[in-house]
XYZ file of C-alpha atoms in Angstrom:
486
model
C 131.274 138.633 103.770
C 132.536 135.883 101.504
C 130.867 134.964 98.445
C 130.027 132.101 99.394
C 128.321 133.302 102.395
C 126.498 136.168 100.005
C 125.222 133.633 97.872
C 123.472 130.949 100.299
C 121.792 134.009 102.040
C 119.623 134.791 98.499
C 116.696 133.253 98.763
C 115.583 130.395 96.683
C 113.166 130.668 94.377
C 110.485 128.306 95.108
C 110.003 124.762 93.320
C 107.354 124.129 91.667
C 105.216 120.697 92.427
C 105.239 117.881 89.478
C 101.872 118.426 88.779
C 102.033 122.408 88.246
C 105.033 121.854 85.922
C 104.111 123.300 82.389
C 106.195 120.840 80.192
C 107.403 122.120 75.918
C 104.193 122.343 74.097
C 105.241 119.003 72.295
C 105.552 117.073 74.825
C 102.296 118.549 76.172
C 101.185 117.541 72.956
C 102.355 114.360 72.588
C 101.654 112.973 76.085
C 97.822 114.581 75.749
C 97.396 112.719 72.846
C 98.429 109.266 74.636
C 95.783 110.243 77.391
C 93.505 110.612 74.595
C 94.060 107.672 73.020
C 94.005 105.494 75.817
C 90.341 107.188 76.991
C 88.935 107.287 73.585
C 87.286 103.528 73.813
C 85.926 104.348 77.058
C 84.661 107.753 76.339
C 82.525 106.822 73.200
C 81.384 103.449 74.758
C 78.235 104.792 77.154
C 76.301 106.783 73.862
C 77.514 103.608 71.740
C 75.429 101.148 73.816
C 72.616 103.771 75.208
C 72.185 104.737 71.631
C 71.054 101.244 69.712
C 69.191 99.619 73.395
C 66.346 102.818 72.962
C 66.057 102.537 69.209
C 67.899 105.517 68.361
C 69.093 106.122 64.235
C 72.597 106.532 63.577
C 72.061 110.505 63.191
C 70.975 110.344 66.622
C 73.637 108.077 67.968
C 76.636 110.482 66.428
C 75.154 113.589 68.201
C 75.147 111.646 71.251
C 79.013 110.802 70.494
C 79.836 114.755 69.662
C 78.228 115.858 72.313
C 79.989 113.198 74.689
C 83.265 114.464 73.845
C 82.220 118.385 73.862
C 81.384 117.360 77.766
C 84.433 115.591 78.336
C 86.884 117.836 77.015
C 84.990 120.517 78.764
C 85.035 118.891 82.245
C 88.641 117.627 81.993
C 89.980 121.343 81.350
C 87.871 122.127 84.247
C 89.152 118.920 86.299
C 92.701 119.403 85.321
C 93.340 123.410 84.709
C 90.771 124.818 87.597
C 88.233 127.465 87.510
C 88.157 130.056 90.622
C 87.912 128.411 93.987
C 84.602 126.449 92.659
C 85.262 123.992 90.346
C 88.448 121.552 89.327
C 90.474 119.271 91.338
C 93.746 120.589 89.673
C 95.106 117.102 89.547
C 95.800 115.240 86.415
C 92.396 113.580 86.549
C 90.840 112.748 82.908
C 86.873 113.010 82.963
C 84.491 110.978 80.827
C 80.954 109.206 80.501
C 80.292 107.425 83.578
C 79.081 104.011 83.208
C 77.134 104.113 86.229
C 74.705 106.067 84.239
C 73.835 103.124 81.728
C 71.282 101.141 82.724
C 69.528 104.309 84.989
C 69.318 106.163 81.536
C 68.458 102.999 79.186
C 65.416 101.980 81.868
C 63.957 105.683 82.190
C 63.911 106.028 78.493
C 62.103 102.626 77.270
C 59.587 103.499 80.242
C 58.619 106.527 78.850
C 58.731 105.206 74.682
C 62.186 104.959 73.972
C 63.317 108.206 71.850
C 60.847 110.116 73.264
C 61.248 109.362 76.515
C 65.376 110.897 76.459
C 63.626 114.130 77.417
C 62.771 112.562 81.157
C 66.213 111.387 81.305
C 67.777 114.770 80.689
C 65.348 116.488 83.059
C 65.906 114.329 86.061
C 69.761 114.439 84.823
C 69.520 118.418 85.039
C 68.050 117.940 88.453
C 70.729 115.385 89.658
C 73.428 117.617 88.023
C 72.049 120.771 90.544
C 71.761 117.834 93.079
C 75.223 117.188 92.866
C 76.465 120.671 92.706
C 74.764 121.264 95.962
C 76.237 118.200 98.233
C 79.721 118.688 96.420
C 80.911 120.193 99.371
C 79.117 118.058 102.180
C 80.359 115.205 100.364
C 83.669 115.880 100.578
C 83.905 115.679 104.047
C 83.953 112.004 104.250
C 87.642 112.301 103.061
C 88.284 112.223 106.706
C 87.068 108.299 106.736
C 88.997 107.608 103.538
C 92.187 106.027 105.005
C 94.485 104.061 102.974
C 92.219 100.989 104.117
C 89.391 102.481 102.443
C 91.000 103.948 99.592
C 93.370 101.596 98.652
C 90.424 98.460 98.779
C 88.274 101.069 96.532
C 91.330 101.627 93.867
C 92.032 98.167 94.098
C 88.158 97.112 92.738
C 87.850 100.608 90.119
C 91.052 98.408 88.512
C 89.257 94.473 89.248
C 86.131 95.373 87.841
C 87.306 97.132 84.779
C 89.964 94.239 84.285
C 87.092 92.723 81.431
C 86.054 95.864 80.185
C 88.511 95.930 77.046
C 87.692 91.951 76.494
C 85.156 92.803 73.497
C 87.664 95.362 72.189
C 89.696 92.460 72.125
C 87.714 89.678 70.987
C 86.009 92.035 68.502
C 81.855 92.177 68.369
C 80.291 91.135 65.424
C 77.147 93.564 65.269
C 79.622 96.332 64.688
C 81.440 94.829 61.575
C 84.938 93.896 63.029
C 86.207 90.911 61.448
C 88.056 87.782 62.651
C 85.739 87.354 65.944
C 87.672 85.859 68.707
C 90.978 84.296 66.314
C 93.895 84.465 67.556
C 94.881 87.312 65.351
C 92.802 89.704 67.386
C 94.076 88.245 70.437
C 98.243 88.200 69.299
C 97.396 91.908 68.365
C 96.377 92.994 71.759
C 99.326 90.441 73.144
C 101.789 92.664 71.178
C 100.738 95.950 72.212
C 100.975 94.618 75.754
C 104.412 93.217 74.910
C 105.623 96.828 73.240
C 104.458 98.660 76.163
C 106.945 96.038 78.578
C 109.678 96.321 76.176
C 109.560 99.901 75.255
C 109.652 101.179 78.996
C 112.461 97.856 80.044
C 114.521 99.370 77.075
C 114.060 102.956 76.746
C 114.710 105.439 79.290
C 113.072 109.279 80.079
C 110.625 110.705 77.166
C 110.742 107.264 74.788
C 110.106 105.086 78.097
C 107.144 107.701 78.792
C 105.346 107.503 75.843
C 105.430 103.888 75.704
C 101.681 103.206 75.352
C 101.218 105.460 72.746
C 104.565 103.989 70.463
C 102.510 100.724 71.138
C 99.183 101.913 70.100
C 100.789 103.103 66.668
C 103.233 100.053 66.206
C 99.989 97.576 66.997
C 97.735 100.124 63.814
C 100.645 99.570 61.638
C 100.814 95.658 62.334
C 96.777 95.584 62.482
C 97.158 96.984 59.070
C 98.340 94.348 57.017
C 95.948 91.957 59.288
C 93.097 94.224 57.237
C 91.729 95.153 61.079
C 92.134 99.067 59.694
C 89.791 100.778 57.659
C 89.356 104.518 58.058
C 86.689 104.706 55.624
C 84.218 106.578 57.818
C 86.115 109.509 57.858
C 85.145 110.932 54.436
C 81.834 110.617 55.401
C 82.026 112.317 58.297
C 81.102 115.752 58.714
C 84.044 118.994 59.527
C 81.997 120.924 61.907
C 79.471 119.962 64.468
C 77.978 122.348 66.876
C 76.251 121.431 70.246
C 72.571 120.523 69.413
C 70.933 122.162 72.717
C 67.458 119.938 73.713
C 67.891 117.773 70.465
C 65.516 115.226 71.630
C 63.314 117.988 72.930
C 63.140 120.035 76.208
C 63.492 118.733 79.963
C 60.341 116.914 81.149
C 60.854 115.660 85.231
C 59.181 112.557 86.300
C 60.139 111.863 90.328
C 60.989 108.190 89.850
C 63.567 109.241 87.462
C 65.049 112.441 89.041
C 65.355 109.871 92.487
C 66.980 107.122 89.949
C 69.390 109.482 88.634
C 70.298 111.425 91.877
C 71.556 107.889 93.344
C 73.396 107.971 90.144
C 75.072 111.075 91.261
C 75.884 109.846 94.434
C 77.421 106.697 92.721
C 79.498 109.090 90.720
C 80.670 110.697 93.576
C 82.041 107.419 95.531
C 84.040 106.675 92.351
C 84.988 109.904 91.836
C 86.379 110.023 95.154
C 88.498 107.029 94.909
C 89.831 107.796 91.925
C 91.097 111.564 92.706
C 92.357 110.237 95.839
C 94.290 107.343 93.720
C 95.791 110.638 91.430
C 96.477 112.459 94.378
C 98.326 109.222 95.835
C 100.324 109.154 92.864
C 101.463 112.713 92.503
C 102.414 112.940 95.859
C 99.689 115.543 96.146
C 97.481 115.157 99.191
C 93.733 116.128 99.123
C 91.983 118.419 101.084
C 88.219 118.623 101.353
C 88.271 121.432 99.616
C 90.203 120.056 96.909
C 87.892 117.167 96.689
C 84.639 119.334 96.531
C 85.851 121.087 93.516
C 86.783 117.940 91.959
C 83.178 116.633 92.884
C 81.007 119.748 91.877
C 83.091 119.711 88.615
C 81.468 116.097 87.864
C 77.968 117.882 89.120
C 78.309 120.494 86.685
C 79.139 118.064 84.121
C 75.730 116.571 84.425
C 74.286 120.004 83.968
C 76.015 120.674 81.115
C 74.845 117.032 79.532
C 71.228 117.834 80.290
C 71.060 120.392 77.785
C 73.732 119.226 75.145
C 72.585 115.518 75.195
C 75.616 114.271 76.815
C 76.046 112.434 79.947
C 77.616 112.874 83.099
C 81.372 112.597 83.918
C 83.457 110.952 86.259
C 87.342 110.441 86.516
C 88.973 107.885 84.437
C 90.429 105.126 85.905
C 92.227 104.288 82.866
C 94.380 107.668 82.625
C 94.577 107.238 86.576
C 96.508 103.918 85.400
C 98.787 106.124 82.786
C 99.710 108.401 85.278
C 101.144 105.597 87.722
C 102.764 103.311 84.551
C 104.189 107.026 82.649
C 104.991 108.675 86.320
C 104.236 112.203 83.837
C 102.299 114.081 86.445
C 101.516 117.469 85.215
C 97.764 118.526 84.894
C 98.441 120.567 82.042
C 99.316 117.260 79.989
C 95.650 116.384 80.611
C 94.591 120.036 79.808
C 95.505 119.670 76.456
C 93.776 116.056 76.286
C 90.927 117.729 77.375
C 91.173 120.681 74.486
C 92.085 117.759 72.218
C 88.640 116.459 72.924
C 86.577 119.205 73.066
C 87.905 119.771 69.438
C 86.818 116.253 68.373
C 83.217 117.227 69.718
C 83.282 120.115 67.686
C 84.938 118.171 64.451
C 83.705 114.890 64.162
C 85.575 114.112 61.321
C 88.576 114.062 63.345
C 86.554 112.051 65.873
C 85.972 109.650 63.353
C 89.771 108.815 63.051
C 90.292 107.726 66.497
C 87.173 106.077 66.501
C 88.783 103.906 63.856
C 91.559 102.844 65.108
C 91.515 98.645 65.807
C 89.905 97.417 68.625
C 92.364 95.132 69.754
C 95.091 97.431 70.230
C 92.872 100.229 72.027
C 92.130 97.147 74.350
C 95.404 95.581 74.517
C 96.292 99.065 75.900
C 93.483 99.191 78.240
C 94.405 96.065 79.859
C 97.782 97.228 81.228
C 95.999 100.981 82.263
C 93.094 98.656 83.969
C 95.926 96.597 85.815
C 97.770 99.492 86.976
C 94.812 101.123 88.464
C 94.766 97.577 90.597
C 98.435 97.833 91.864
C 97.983 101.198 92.912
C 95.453 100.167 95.176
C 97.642 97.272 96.479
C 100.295 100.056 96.870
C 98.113 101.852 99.134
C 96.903 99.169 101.123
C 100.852 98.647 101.742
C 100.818 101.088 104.305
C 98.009 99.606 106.629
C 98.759 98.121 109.740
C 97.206 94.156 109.157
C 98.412 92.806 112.863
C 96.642 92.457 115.370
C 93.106 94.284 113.932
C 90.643 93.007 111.826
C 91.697 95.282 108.371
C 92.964 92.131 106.801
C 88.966 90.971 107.280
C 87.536 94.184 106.377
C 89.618 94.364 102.756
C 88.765 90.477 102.258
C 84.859 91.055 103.182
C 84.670 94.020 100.792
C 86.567 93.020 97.716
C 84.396 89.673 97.995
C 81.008 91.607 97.883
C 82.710 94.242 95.226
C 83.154 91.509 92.791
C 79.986 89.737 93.095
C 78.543 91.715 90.408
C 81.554 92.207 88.106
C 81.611 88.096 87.957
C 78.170 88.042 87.271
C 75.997 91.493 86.098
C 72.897 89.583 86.166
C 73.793 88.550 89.938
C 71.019 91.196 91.866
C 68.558 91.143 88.440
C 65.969 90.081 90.801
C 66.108 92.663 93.398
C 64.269 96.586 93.303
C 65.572 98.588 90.663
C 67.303 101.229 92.855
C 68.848 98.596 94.686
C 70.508 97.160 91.204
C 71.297 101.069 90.622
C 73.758 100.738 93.752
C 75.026 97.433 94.373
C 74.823 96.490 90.737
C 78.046 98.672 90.479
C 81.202 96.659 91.794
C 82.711 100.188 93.222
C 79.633 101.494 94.791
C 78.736 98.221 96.666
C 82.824 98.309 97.556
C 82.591 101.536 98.726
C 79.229 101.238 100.738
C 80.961 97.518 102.459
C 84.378 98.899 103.218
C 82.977 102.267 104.259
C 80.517 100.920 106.459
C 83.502 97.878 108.331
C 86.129 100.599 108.215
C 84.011 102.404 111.080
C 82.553 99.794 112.676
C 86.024 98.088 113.609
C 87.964 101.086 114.113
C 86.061 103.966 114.743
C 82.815 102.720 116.653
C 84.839 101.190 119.404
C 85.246 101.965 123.169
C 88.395 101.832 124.939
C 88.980 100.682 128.616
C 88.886 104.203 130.690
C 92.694 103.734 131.666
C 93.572 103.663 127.381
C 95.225 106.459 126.037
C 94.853 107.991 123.060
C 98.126 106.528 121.422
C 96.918 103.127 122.728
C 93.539 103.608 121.202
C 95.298 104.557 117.692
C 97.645 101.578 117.800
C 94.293 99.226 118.559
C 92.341 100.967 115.298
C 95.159 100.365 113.313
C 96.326 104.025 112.672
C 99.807 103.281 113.817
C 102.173 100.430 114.275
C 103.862 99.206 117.205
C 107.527 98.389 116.324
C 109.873 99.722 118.668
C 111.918 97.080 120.192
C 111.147 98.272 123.531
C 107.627 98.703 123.475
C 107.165 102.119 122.809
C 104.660 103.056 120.053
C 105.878 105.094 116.583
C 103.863 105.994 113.709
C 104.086 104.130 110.992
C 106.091 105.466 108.151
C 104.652 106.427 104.779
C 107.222 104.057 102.726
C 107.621 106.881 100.317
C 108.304 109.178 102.793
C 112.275 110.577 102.178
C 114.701 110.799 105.517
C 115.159 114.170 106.278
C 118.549 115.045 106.989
C-alpha cells in the first residue's frame, strides 16, 4: 500500500458548521460587543416609552431598564448557546423587548390606575408566557407553509417597517435633552456612520471589513464629540450593582381581558419570531426543523415568564442583529453568546449600562438604518428563488406587502377599530403574516387539479418548481446558492 493510498483511507475528521465555530475569545469579544451595540437602542426603547406613558418615576423607569437587559441577555444565551432539547434555537439569533408588547401593556396599565395597575400586566404576562410555552411546539408546525414566498415577503416587511424606527435617534427628541433637533449636524452624523460602514467593508478585507459597524459606531462618538452630542455624565450617578427586583410593583393580579390581550401578544411574537429565525437560518445556510423552531419559540415563551416576575418584558429575535449577520457574514452563535453575557452583565451593573446608553443618538441610528435595510434585502434574496410565471405569487407578495405597510405609513390608520383588532393588524408583520399566510394557501395549496394531473404537474402549477427544460420536461428549481457537486 502506497502512502498515498494509506493516507486518503483515514478518515476525515468532521467539519464543523459556521455557526458551531467557536472563534479566539477576542474576536468573540469584539464581534459580541458590535451585536451589542447595534441592539442597545432597541433593547432599552420598550421600558423607555412604557415607563413615562403610565406615570412611572425615574427609579421606576431604571429598574424597568435593568431588568430589560437581565431578560435579554438571559434569553439570548438561551437563543444562541441552547439548553437540553427544550429551549434555544442555536442560531445566532439576538433576543430583546418586543415592541408588539407596547401599547397591550401601556392600555392594561392606565385601565387599572397606571402604576398600580403593572401588577395586571405582569399577571396576564405570566399567563401568556405559560401560554406560549405550551403552543411552542404546535406552533412550529406551520414551518411547513413557510416557503420562501411566505418567508421572504415576511423578512422583507420586519426590514420596511423598521426602516423609520432609528428616525428619532436621528433627528434627536427634545423631551429627552438631546440638542440640535433635526440640524443637519445630527443628520451628517448619522450620514457618516452610514458612509464608514460602505467604505470600511469596500476597503478593508476579513476581520477589519467585519467589524465595520462597530469602527463606525466609535469613529461617528469621536466626531459626535467635538459636535458636544456626547456627554457621559450619567454614569457617575449610576449605581455598580443592581439585583433583579422580583414583584417590584407588587405581586401578579389576572384580569381575563388582559391575560386574552396579552396571549394575542404572544402569538404576535411568535409570527415574528418565526420570520426572523427562519431569515438567520437562511443566512447561515442552516435549515430549520420544527423542532428547531419550537425551541426557538418556547425560548421567547419562557422569556415572558421570566419578565413577569423580574418586571421585564417579553423577547423576540432582533431584526437588527438578523441584519448584522447578513452585512458581517460572522455566523457563529457563540459571537451572540457572549452579547448575550455582555448584557446580562449590564442588567446586573447599570453603571456600565449607563455608558452605552450614552452613546449619541445619531450614530446608534445611522447604524440602525443600514442593519434595518439589510433585514429588507434578505427578504428580497429569498423571494429570488420563487417561481413568479405563470401563478399568481407575484399578486400574493404585492397584496401582502400593501396591507403590511398600511400601518407602518400611518399607526393611527385602524385607531378606530376594537382594541384586539389594533393588537394584530396594528403590527405591520403580524397583519403581513396573517395576508400572505392566508393567499399563500389559498392559491397554491387549496386548489384541485384535473384527475389526469400528476403530481409534478400539480407542483409546477403551485409554483414549487420551475419549468425550464428546453424540451418540456419539468426540473426543480435550483436554490441559487446551491454549489455543483462534482
Amino acid at each position: 500500500m502506497s502512502l498515498d493510498q494509506s493516507v486518503s483511507d483515514r478518515p476525515k475528521a468532521p467539519t464543523v458548521h459556521p455557526v458551531d465555530e467557536v472563534l479566539a475569545p477576542q474576536r468573540l469579544l469584539i464581534f459580541g460587543l458590535q451585536h451589542l451595540f447595534i441592539m442597545y437602542a432597541g433593547a432599552v426603547a420598550v421600558p423607555l416609552i412604557v415607563g413615562p406613558a403610565i406615570g412611572l418615576k425615574s427609579h421606576d423607569i431604571a429598574i424597568l431598564v435593568s431588568a430589560d437587559l437581565l431578560v435579554s441577555g438571559i434569553a439570548t444565551i438561551i437563543q444562541s448557546a441552547g439548553i437540553s432539547k427544550l429551549f434555544g434555537v442555536r442560531l445566532p439569533v439576538v433576543a430583546g423587548a418586543t415592541f408588539t408588547v407596547l401599547n397591550p401593556m401601556i392600555i392594561i396599565a392606565t385601565q387599572y390606575g397606571g402604576r398600580s395597575g403593572l401588577p395586571y400586566v405582569y399577571g396576564a404576562m405570566l399567563i401568556s408566557g405559560v401560554f406560549g410555552l405550551i403552543i411552542a411546539k404546535p406552533f412550529s408546525m406551520v414551518v411547513r407553509f413557510f416557503p420562501p414566498l411566505v418567508a421572504g415577503t415576511v423578512i422583507c416587511i420586519i426590514g420596511l417597517s423598521l426602516a423609520g424606527a432609528d428616525i428619532s435617534l436621528i433627528y434627536g427628541n427634545p423631551d429627552a435633552g438631546d440638542k440640535f433637533i433635526g440640524g443637519v449636524g445630527r443628520i451628517s452624523l448619522a450620514g457618516l456612520v452610514i458612509l464608514m460602514i460602505l467604505v470600511i467593508s469596500r476597503v478593508f478585507k476579513g476581520f477589519i471589513s467585519q467589524i465595520a459597524v462597530l469602527l463606525s459606531i466609535v469613529i461617528g462618538t469621536i466626531v459626535a464629540s467635538f459636535m458636544h452630542l456626547v456627554s457621559f455624565s450619567n454614569v457617575k450617578d449610576a449605581h455598580w450593582f443592581g439585583a433583579p427586583n422580583i414583584f417590584h410593583f407588587g405581586h401578579p393580579r389576572f384580569a381575563a381581558a388582559a391575560i386574552i390581550t396579552m396571549c394575542i401578544v404572544m402569538l404576535v411574537t411568535y409570527t415574528e419570531s418565526t420570520a426572523d429565525m427562519l431569515a438567520v437560518g437562511e443566512l447561515v445556510g442552516k435549515e430549520l426543523t420544527p423542532n428547531d423552531l419550537a425551541r426557538g419559540l418556547a425560548t421567547d415563551g419562557l422569556s415572558a415568564l421570566i419578565a413577569s416576575f423580574t418586571n421585564s418584558f417579553p423577547d423576540t429575535a432582533f431584526a437588527e442583529n438578523v441584519g448584522l449577520v447578513g452585512l458581517t457574514k460572522i455566523r457563529s452563535r457563540w459571537v451572540v453568546t457572549t452579547c448575550g453575557a455582555l448584557l446580562l452583565i449590564m442588567g446586573l451593573i447599570p453603571k456600565i449600562g449607563q455608558i452605552i446608553a450614552d452613546l449619541p443618538g445619531p450614530v446608534i441610528g445611522g447604524g440602525a438604518t443600514v442593519m434595518f435595510a439589510m433585514v429588507t434585502a434578505v427578504g428580497i434574496q429569498t423571494l429570488h428563488k420563487v417561481n413568479f410565471e405563470g401563478n399568481h405569487n407575484l399578486l400574493i407578495v404585492a397584496s401582502s406587502l400593501a396591507v403590511g405597510l398600511l400601518p407602518a405609513f400611518d399607526p393611527n390608520f385602524y385607531a378606530k377599530f376594537p382594541k384586539d383588532f389594533q393588537v394584530i393588524f396594528g403590527s405591520s408583520i403580524t397583519a403581513t403574516v396573517i395576508v400572505v399566510f392566508t393567499l399563500n394557501l389559498v392559491f397554491n395549496h387549496w386548489t384541485r387539479g384535473g384527475a389526469s394531473e400528476s403530481a409534478v404537474q400539480t407542483a409546477v402549477r403551485e409554483g414549487a418548481v420551475a419549468v425550464d427544460v428546453p424540451d418540456g420536461g419539468v426540473r426543480r428549481r435550483e436554490d441559487p446558492q446551491e454549489q455543483p457537486t462534482t
